[in-house]
CSV table of C-alpha atoms in Angstrom, one decimal:
chain,number,residue,atom,x,y,z
A,1,MET,CA,-66.9,20.6,-61.2
A,2,GLU,CA,-63.6,22.1,-60.2
A,3,ILE,CA,-61.1,20.3,-57.9
A,4,ILE,CA,-58.6,22.2,-55.8
A,5,ARG,CA,-55.9,20.0,-54.3
A,6,HIS,CA,-54.4,21.1,-51.0
A,7,ALA,CA,-51.2,20.3,-49.2
A,8,LEU,CA,-52.6,17.2,-47.6
A,9,GLN,CA,-52.6,14.3,-50.0
A,10,ASP,CA,-56.1,13.0,-50.8
A,11,VAL,CA,-57.9,16.0,-49.3
A,12,ALA,CA,-59.8,17.9,-52.0
A,13,GLU,CA,-61.9,21.0,-52.3
A,14,ILE,CA,-64.7,20.6,-54.8
A,15,ILE,CA,-66.5,23.6,-56.4
A,16,PRO,CA,-69.6,22.6,-58.3
A,17,LYS,CA,-70.4,24.6,-61.4
A,18,ARG,CA,-73.4,26.9,-61.2
A,19,HIS,CA,-75.7,27.9,-64.0
A,20,GLU,CA,-77.1,31.3,-63.1
A,21,ASP,CA,-79.7,33.6,-64.4
A,22,ALA,CA,-82.0,36.3,-63.1
A,23,ARG,CA,-84.0,33.6,-61.1
A,24,GLY,CA,-81.0,32.2,-59.2
A,25,TYR,CA,-78.9,29.2,-60.1
A,26,PHE,CA,-78.9,25.5,-60.7
A,27,SER,CA,-76.0,23.3,-59.6
A,28,GLU,CA,-75.2,19.6,-59.6
A,29,ILE,CA,-73.6,19.3,-56.1
A,30,PHE,CA,-72.8,15.5,-56.3
A,31,LYS,CA,-72.4,13.0,-59.1
A,32,ASP,CA,-71.4,9.5,-58.0
A,33,ASP,CA,-69.5,8.5,-61.1
A,34,TRP,CA,-67.7,11.8,-61.3
A,35,PHE,CA,-66.7,11.7,-57.7
A,36,ARG,CA,-65.5,8.1,-58.0
A,37,THR,CA,-63.4,8.9,-61.1
A,38,ASN,CA,-61.9,12.2,-59.9
A,39,VAL,CA,-61.8,12.2,-56.1
A,40,ALA,CA,-62.3,8.8,-54.4
A,41,ASP,CA,-64.0,5.5,-55.2
A,42,VAL,CA,-66.2,5.3,-52.1
A,43,ASP,CA,-69.8,4.6,-51.1
A,44,PHE,CA,-71.7,7.2,-49.0
A,45,VAL,CA,-74.0,5.5,-46.5
A,46,GLN,CA,-75.3,8.4,-44.4
A,47,GLU,CA,-75.8,12.2,-44.6
A,48,ASN,CA,-75.7,14.4,-41.5
A,49,GLN,CA,-76.5,18.0,-40.7
A,50,SER,CA,-75.6,20.2,-37.8
A,51,LEU,CA,-76.7,23.7,-36.8
A,52,SER,CA,-74.4,25.9,-34.7
A,53,ARG,CA,-76.3,28.8,-33.3
A,54,THR,CA,-73.4,31.1,-32.3
A,55,THR,CA,-70.4,32.6,-34.0
A,56,GLY,CA,-67.2,31.0,-32.8
A,57,THR,CA,-68.7,27.5,-32.1
A,58,VAL,CA,-65.9,24.9,-32.3
A,59,ARG,CA,-66.7,21.3,-33.0
A,60,GLY,CA,-63.9,18.7,-33.3
A,61,LEU,CA,-61.4,17.4,-34.1
A,62,HIS,CA,-63.3,14.1,-34.7
A,63,PHE,CA,-62.7,10.8,-36.5
A,64,GLN,CA,-63.9,7.2,-36.3
A,65,SER,CA,-61.5,4.2,-36.2
A,66,GLU,CA,-61.8,1.1,-38.2
A,67,PRO,CA,-64.0,-0.8,-39.0
A,68,TYR,CA,-66.2,2.4,-39.0
A,69,ALA,CA,-63.6,4.9,-40.3
A,70,GLN,CA,-65.4,7.7,-42.1
A,71,GLY,CA,-64.6,9.7,-45.2
A,72,LYS,CA,-66.6,12.9,-45.2
A,73,LEU,CA,-67.8,15.2,-47.9
A,74,VAL,CA,-68.6,18.5,-46.1
A,75,ARG,CA,-70.5,21.6,-47.3
A,76,CYS,CA,-72.0,24.6,-45.7
A,77,LEU,CA,-75.8,25.2,-46.2
A,78,ALA,CA,-76.1,28.4,-44.2
A,79,GLY,CA,-73.6,30.8,-42.6
A,80,LEU,CA,-69.9,30.5,-42.9
A,81,ILE,CA,-67.6,27.7,-41.7
A,82,TYR,CA,-63.8,27.5,-41.1
A,83,ASP,CA,-63.4,23.8,-41.9
A,84,VAL,CA,-60.2,21.9,-40.8
A,85,ALA,CA,-58.7,18.5,-41.7
A,86,VAL,CA,-55.7,17.0,-39.8
A,87,ASP,CA,-53.6,14.1,-41.2
A,88,ILE,CA,-53.4,11.4,-38.5
A,89,ARG,CA,-52.0,8.7,-40.7
A,90,VAL,CA,-48.9,7.3,-39.1
A,91,GLY,CA,-46.0,7.3,-41.6
A,92,SER,CA,-47.6,10.0,-43.8
A,93,PRO,CA,-45.2,12.8,-44.9
A,94,THR,CA,-47.9,15.2,-43.7
A,95,TYR,CA,-48.6,13.5,-40.4
A,96,GLY,CA,-49.9,16.1,-37.9
A,97,GLN,CA,-50.3,18.8,-40.5
A,98,TRP,CA,-53.6,20.5,-41.2
A,99,ILE,CA,-55.4,22.5,-43.9
A,100,SER,CA,-58.4,24.8,-43.6
A,101,VAL,CA,-61.0,25.9,-46.1
A,102,GLU,CA,-63.8,28.4,-45.6
A,103,LEU,CA,-67.0,26.8,-46.7
A,104,SER,CA,-70.0,29.0,-47.7
A,105,PRO,CA,-73.3,28.6,-49.5
A,106,GLU,CA,-72.4,31.5,-51.7
A,107,LYS,CA,-69.3,29.7,-53.0
A,108,GLY,CA,-71.0,26.3,-52.9
A,109,ASN,CA,-67.6,24.6,-52.2
A,110,GLN,CA,-67.2,21.2,-50.5
A,111,LEU,CA,-64.3,19.6,-48.7
A,112,TRP,CA,-63.5,15.9,-49.1
A,113,ILE,CA,-61.8,14.5,-46.0
A,114,PRO,CA,-60.9,10.8,-46.4
A,115,ALA,CA,-60.6,8.3,-43.5
A,116,GLY,CA,-57.3,8.9,-41.7
A,117,PHE,CA,-57.9,12.5,-41.1
A,118,ALA,CA,-59.5,14.3,-38.1
A,119,HIS,CA,-62.1,16.9,-38.9
A,120,GLY,CA,-63.3,19.9,-37.1
A,121,PHE,CA,-64.7,23.4,-37.7
A,122,CYS,CA,-65.4,26.8,-36.3
A,123,THR,CA,-68.5,28.9,-37.2
A,124,LEU,CA,-67.7,32.3,-38.6
A,125,SER,CA,-71.3,33.4,-38.4
A,126,ALA,CA,-74.4,32.6,-36.4
A,127,ASP,CA,-76.8,29.9,-37.4
A,128,SER,CA,-74.3,28.1,-39.5
A,129,VAL,CA,-75.5,24.8,-41.0
A,130,LEU,CA,-73.0,22.0,-42.0
A,131,CYS,CA,-74.1,19.1,-44.1
A,132,TYR,CA,-71.9,16.1,-44.7
A,133,LYS,CA,-72.1,12.7,-46.4
A,134,VAL,CA,-70.1,9.9,-44.7
A,135,THR,CA,-68.7,6.6,-45.9
A,136,ALA,CA,-69.6,4.7,-42.7
A,137,GLY,CA,-72.4,5.1,-40.1
A,138,TYR,CA,-71.9,6.4,-36.6
A,139,SER,CA,-70.3,4.1,-34.1
A,140,THR,CA,-70.2,5.1,-30.4
A,141,ASP,CA,-67.3,2.6,-29.8
A,142,ASN,CA,-65.2,4.0,-32.7
A,143,ASP,CA,-66.0,7.7,-32.1
A,144,LEU,CA,-62.7,9.4,-31.3
A,145,GLY,CA,-61.0,12.7,-31.4
A,146,LEU,CA,-58.0,14.9,-31.0
A,147,ALA,CA,-57.6,18.1,-29.0
A,148,TRP,CA,-58.7,21.1,-31.1
A,149,ASP,CA,-55.9,23.3,-29.5
A,150,ASP,CA,-53.0,20.8,-29.5
A,151,PRO,CA,-49.9,23.0,-29.8
A,152,GLN,CA,-48.1,20.2,-31.7
A,153,ILE,CA,-50.6,20.6,-34.5
A,154,ALA,CA,-51.1,24.3,-34.0
A,155,VAL,CA,-54.3,24.9,-36.0
A,156,SER,CA,-54.6,28.6,-36.7
A,157,TRP,CA,-58.2,28.9,-35.6
A,158,PRO,CA,-60.0,32.2,-36.3
A,159,SER,CA,-60.0,34.8,-33.6
A,160,VAL,CA,-63.7,34.2,-33.0
A,161,ALA,CA,-63.1,30.5,-31.9
A,162,ASP,CA,-64.6,30.2,-28.5
A,163,ALA,CA,-63.4,27.3,-26.2
A,164,ASN,CA,-66.5,27.8,-24.1
A,165,THR,CA,-68.6,26.3,-27.0
A,166,LEU,CA,-66.7,22.9,-26.9
A,167,SER,CA,-68.7,19.9,-25.9
A,168,GLY,CA,-67.7,18.0,-22.8
A,169,LYS,CA,-66.3,15.3,-25.0
A,170,ASP,CA,-64.2,17.8,-27.0
A,171,ARG,CA,-62.8,19.3,-23.8
A,172,LYS,CA,-61.1,15.9,-23.0
A,173,GLN,CA,-59.7,14.8,-26.3
A,174,PRO,CA,-56.0,13.7,-26.4
A,175,THR,CA,-53.1,15.4,-28.0
A,176,LEU,CA,-51.5,14.0,-31.2
A,177,SER,CA,-48.5,12.7,-29.1
A,178,SER,CA,-50.8,10.7,-26.9
A,179,LEU,CA,-53.2,9.5,-29.6
A,180,GLY,CA,-53.2,5.8,-30.5
A,181,GLN,CA,-52.1,4.7,-34.0
A,182,TYR,CA,-55.4,4.3,-35.7
A,183,PHE,CA,-54.3,4.8,-39.4
A,184,ARG,CA,-51.2,3.9,-41.4
A,185,PHE,CA,-50.2,5.7,-44.6
């Protein structure tokens, strides 16, 4: 597996090796011991999957607070995803900064987003399926978010991003300047 480090400390893009022939390919997409040694020493407790039917669907920016803070290992099973991580760790030299990675089944890449980061995505094609392992289960009381279009963060969303696709919850998320201090660097 190849690891690509991005500008945000602890966020990592992982590209599993594929063994291809005329029939297709074989790929080990996750190995616990490799992940713990090379990326993060965490336990995954749940795996989630979401389908977004239309191009331009925006979901996020989401995170969970302690004691249910989640690290996420995200990959795209169908379609094409513009995946975003935002550093919300108070005191971090990259606080409020973001990175994006296009995830696709063709590339097979994954994005590791540790606890302390908000996560969101925009679909770049119809019927996009996102699958992600998480380090803590879902908790309604700890389910929080950040405004996807906060000008202080200024995520450069793709032109297809459609605000009309936001959930009711995502339409009411706070900006970074009004967000509580949930994580420390």
